[in-house]
PDB file of C-alpha atoms in Angstrom:
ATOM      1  CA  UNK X   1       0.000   0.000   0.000  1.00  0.00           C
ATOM      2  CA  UNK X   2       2.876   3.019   0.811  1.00  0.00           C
ATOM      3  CA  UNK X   3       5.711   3.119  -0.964  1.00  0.00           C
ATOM      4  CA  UNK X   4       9.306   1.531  -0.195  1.00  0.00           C
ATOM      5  CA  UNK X   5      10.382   3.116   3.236  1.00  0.00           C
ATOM      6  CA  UNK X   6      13.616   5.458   2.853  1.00  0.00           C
ATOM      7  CA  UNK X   7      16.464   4.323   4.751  1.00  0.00           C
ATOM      8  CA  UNK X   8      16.357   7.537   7.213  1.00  0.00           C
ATOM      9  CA  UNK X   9      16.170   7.085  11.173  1.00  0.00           C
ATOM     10  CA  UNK X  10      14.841  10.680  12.435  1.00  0.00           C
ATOM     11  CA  UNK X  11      12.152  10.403  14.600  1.00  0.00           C
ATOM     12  CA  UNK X  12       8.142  12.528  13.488  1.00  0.00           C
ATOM     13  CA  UNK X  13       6.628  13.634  16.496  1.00  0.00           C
ATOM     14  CA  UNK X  14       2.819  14.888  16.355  1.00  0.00           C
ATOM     15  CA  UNK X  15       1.487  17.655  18.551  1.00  0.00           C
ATOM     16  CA  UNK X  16      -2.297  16.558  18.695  1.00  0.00           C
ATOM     17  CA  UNK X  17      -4.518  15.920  21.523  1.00  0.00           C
ATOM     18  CA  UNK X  18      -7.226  13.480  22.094  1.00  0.00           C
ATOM     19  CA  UNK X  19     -10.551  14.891  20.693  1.00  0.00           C
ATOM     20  CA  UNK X  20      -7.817  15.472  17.642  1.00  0.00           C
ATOM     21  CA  UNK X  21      -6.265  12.429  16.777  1.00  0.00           C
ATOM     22  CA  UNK X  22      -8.327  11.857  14.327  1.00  0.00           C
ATOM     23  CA  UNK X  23      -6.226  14.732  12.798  1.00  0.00           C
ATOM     24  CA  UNK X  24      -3.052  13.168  14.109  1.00  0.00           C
ATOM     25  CA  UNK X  25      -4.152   9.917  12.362  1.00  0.00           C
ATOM     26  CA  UNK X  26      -4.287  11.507   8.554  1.00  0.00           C
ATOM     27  CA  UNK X  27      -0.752  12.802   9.368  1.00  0.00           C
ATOM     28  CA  UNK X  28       0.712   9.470  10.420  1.00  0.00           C
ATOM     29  CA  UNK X  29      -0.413   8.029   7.704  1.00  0.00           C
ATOM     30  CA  UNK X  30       0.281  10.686   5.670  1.00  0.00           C
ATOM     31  CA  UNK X  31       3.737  10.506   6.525  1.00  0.00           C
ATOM     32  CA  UNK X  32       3.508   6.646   6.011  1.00  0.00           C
ATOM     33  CA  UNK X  33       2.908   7.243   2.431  1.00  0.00           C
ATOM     34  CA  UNK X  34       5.664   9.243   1.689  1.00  0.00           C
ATOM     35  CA  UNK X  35       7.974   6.739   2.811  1.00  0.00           C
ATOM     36  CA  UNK X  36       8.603   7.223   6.672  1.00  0.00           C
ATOM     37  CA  UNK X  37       8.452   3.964   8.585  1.00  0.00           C
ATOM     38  CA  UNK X  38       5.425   3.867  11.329  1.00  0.00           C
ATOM     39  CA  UNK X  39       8.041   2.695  13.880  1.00  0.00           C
ATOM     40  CA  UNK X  40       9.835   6.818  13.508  1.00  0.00           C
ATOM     41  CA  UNK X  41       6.326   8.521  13.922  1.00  0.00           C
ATOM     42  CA  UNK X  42       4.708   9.156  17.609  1.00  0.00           C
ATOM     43  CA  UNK X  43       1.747  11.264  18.127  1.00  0.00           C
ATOM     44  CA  UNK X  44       2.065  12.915  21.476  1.00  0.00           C
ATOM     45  CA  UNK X  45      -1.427  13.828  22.641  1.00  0.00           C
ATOM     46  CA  UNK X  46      -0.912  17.021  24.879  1.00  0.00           C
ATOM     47  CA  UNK X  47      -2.728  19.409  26.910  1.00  0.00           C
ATOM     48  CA  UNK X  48      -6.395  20.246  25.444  1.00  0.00           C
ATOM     49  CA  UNK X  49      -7.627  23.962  26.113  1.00  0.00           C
ATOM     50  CA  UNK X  50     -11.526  22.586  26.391  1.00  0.00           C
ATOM     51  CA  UNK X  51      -9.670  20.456  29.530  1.00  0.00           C
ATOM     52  CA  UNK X  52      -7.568  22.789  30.586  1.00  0.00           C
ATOM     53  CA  UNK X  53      -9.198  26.248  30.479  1.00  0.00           C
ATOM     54  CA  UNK X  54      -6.281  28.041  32.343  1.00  0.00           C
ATOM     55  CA  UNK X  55      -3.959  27.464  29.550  1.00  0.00           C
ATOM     56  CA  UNK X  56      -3.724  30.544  27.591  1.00  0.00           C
ATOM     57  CA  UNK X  57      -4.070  29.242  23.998  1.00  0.00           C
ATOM     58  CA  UNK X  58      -1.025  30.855  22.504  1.00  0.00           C
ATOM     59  CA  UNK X  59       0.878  28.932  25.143  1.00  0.00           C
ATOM     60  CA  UNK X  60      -0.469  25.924  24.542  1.00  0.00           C
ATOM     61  CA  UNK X  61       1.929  23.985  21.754  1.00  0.00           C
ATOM     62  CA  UNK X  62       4.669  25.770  23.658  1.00  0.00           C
ATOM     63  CA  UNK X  63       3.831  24.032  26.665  1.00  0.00           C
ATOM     64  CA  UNK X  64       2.524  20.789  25.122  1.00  0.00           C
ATOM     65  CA  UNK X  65       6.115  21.296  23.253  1.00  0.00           C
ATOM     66  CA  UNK X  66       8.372  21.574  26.127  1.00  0.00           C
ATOM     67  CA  UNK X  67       6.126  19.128  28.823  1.00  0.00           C
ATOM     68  CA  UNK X  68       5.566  16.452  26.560  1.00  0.00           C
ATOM     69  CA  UNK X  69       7.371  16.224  23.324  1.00  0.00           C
ATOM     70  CA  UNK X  70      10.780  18.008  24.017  1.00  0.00           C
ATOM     71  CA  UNK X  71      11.374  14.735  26.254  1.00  0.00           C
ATOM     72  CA  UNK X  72      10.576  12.163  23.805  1.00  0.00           C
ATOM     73  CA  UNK X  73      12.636  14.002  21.601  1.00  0.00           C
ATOM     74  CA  UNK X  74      15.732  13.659  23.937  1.00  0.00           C
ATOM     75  CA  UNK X  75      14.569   9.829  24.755  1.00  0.00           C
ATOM     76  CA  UNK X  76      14.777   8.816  21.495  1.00  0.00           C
ATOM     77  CA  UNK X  77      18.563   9.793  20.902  1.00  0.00           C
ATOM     78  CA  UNK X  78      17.978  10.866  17.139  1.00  0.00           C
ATOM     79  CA  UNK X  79      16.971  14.244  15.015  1.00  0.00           C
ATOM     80  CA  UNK X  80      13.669  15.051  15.101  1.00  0.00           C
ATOM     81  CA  UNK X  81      10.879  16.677  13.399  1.00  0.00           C
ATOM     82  CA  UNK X  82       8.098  18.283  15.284  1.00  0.00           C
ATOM     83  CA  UNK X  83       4.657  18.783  13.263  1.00  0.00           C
ATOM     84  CA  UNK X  84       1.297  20.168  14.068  1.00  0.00           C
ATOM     85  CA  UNK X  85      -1.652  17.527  13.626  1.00  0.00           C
ATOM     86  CA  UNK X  86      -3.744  19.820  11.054  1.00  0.00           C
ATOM     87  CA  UNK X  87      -0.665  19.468   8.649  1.00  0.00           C
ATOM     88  CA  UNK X  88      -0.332  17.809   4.748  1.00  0.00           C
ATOM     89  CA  UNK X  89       3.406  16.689   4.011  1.00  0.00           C
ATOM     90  CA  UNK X  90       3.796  17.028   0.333  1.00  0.00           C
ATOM     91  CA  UNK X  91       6.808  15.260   0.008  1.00  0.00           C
ATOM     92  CA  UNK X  92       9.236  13.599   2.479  1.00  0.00           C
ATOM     93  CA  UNK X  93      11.139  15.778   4.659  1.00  0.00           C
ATOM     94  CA  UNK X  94      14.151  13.623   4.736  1.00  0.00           C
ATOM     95  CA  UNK X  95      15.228  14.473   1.090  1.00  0.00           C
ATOM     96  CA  UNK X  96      15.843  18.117   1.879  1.00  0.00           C
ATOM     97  CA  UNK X  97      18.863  18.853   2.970  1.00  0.00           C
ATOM     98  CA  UNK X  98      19.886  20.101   6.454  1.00  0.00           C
ATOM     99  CA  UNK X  99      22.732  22.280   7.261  1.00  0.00           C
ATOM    100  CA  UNK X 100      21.493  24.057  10.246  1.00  0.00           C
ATOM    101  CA  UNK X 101      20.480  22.040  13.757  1.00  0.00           C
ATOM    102  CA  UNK X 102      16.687  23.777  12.881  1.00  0.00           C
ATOM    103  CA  UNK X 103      15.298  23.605   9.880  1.00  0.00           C
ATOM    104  CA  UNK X 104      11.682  25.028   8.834  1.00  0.00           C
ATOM    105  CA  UNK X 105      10.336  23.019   6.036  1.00  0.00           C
ATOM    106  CA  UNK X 106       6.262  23.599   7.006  1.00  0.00           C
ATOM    107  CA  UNK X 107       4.807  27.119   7.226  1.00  0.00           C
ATOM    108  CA  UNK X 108       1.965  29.300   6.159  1.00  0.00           C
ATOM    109  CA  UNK X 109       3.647  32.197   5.159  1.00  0.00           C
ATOM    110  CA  UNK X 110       6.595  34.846   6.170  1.00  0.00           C
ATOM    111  CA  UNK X 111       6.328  38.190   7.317  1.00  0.00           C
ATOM    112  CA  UNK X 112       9.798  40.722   7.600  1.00  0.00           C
ATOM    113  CA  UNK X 113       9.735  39.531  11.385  1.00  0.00           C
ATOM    114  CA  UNK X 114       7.804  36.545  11.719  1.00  0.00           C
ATOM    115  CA  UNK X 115       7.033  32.988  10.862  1.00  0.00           C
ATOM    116  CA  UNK X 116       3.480  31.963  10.457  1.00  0.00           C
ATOM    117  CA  UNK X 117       2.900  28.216  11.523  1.00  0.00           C
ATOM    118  CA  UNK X 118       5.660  25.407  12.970  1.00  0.00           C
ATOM    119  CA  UNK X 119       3.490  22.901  10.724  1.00  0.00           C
ATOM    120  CA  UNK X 120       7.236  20.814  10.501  1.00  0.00           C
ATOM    121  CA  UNK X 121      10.125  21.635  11.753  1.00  0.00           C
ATOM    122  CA  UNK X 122      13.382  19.289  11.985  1.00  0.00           C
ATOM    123  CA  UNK X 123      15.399  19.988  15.203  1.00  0.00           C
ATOM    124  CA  UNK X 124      18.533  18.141  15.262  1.00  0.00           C
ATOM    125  CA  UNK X 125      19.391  16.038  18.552  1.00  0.00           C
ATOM    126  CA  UNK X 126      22.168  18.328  20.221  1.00  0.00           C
ATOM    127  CA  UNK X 127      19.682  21.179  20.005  1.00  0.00           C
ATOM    128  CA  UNK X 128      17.204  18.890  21.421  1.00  0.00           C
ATOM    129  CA  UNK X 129      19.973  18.954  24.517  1.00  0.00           C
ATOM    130  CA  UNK X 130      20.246  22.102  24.323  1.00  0.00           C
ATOM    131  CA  UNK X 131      16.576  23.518  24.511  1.00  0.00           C
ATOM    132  CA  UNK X 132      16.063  21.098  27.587  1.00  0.00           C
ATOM    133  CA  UNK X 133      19.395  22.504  29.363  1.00  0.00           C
ATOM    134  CA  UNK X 134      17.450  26.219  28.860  1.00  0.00           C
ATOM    135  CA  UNK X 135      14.098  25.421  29.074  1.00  0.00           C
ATOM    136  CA  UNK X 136      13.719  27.314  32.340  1.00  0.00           C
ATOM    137  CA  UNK X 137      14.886  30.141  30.993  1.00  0.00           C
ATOM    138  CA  UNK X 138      11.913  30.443  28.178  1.00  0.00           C
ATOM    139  CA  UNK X 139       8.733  32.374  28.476  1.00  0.00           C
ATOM    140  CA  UNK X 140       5.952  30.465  27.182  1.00  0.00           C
ATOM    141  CA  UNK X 141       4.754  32.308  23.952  1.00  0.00           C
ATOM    142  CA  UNK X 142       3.417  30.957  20.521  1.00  0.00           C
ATOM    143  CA  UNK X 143       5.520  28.196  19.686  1.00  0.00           C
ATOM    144  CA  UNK X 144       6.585  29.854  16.039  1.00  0.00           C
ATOM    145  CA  UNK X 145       7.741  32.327  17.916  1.00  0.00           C
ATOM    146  CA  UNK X 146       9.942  30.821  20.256  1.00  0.00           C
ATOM    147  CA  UNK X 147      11.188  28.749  16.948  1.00  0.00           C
ATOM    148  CA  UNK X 148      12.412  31.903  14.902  1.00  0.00           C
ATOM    149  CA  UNK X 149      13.677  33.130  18.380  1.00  0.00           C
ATOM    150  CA  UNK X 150      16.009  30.481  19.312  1.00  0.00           C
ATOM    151  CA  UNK X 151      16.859  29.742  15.376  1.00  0.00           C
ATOM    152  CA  UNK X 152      18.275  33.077  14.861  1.00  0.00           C
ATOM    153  CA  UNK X 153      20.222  34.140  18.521  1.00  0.00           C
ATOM    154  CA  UNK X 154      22.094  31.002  18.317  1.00  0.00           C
ATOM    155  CA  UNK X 155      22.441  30.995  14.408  1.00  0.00           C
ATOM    156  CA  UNK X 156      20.884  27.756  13.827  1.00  0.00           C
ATOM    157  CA  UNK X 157      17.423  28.760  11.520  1.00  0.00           C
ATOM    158  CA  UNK X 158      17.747  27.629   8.221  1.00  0.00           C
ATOM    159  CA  UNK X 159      14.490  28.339   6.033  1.00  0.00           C
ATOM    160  CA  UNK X 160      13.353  28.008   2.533  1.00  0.00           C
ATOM    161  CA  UNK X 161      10.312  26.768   1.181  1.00  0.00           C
ATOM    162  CA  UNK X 162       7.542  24.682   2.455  1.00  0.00           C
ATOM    163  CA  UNK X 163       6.312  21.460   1.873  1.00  0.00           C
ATOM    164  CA  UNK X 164       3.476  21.551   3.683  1.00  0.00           C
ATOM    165  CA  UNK X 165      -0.218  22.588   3.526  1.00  0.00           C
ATOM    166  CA  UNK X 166      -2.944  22.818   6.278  1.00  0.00           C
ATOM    167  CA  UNK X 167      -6.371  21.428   6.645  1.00  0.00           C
ATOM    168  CA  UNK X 168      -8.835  23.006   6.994  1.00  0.00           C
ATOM    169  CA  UNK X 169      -9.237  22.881  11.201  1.00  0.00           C
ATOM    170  CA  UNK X 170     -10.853  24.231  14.477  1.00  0.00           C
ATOM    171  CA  UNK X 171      -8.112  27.036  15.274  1.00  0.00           C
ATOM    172  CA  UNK X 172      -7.507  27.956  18.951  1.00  0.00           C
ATOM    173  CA  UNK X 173      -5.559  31.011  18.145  1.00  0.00           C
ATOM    174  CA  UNK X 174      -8.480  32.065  15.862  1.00  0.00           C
ATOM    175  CA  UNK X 175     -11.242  30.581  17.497  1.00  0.00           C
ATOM    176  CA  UNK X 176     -12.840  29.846  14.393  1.00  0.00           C
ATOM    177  CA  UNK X 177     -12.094  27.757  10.930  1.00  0.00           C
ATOM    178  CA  UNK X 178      -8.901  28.164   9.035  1.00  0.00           C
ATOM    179  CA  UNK X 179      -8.724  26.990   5.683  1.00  0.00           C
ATOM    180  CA  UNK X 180      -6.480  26.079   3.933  1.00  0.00           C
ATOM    181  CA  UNK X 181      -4.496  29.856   3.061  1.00  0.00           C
ATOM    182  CA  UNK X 182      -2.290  29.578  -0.638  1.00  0.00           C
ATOM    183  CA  UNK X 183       1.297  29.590   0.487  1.00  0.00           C
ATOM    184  CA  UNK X 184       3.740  31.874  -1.785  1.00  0.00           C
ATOM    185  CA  UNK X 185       6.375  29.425  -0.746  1.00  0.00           C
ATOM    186  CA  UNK X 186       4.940  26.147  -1.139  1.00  0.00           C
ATOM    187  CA  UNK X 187       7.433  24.544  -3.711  1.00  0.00           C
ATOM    188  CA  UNK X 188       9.110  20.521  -3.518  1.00  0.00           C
ATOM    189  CA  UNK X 189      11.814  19.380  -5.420  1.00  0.00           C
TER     190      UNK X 189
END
């Protein structure tokens, strides 16, 4: 049914929660078909805002990041991507190359100071390491934010295009439906 598995050993983790993993589901198997082995992709069900009302929702993936995910990531002893459970892959992230320890292959669009959307980001182990020696010293924020904060003060951010699209999903940050926006920098090789 998928495709011959590429010989890669980074690890997917999914940033869902339970009354999404329906969401989380598509992805895995999204990811299946473009070649990633199921062993290499966990979905990580986090906090949910309808649960946990005192969450601020731009903190939330920050916080689901860093309480839940940031560990498997260091458990697992491998680079890492981290994606968002209302994302498409177009094409597998392991055949772009990475020369930075963060590397943004899944967004919405850029602004002159900001990133819209961590839809899939690859975070290499030793920054793994690193983020969990600092984690104290973050503020939680939106997670994009933090991403195109730590890329760029220590130097790691490398970004190009994206490979990714959104479905259309419940947003928290919106409280209503996003769609599924026309990217400018959608492009695969």
């Amino acid at each position: 049914m998928f495709p011959k598995t590429m010989d890669y050993d980074n690890v997917y983790f999914i940033n869902s929660y339970i009354r999404n993993n329906h969401h989380a589901i598509r992805l895995r198997d999204n990811l299946k078909s473009l070649g990633v082995k199921e062993k290499n992709i966990k979905i990580i069900n986090g906090y949910d805002i309808k649960l946990n009302p005192e969450i601020k929702k731009t903190k939330i993936c920050f916080l689901n990041f860093f309480h839940f995910i940031l560990p498997e990531m260091i458990n697992s002893k491998k680079n890492c991507y981290y994606l968002e459970d209302h994302t498409v892959v177009c094409d597998n992230p392991d055949k772009y190359e990475k020369n930075n320890k963060l590397v943004w292959l899944g967004f919405m669009k850029r602004l002159s100071n900001y990133i819209v959307g961590s839809h899939l980001i690859y975070l290499d182990k030793e920054l793994c390491k690193e983020l969990d020696e600092e984690k104290d010293s973050y503020k939680p924020q939106h997670l994009d934010r933090f991403f195109k904060y730590i890329g760029e003060k220590k130097g790691y951010l490398q970004i190009e295009n994206s490979i990714t699209k959104i479905v259309e999903h419940q947003s928290l940050n919106l409280n209503s439906i996003r769609k599924n926006p026309k990217n400018k920098y959608f492009k695969l090789i």
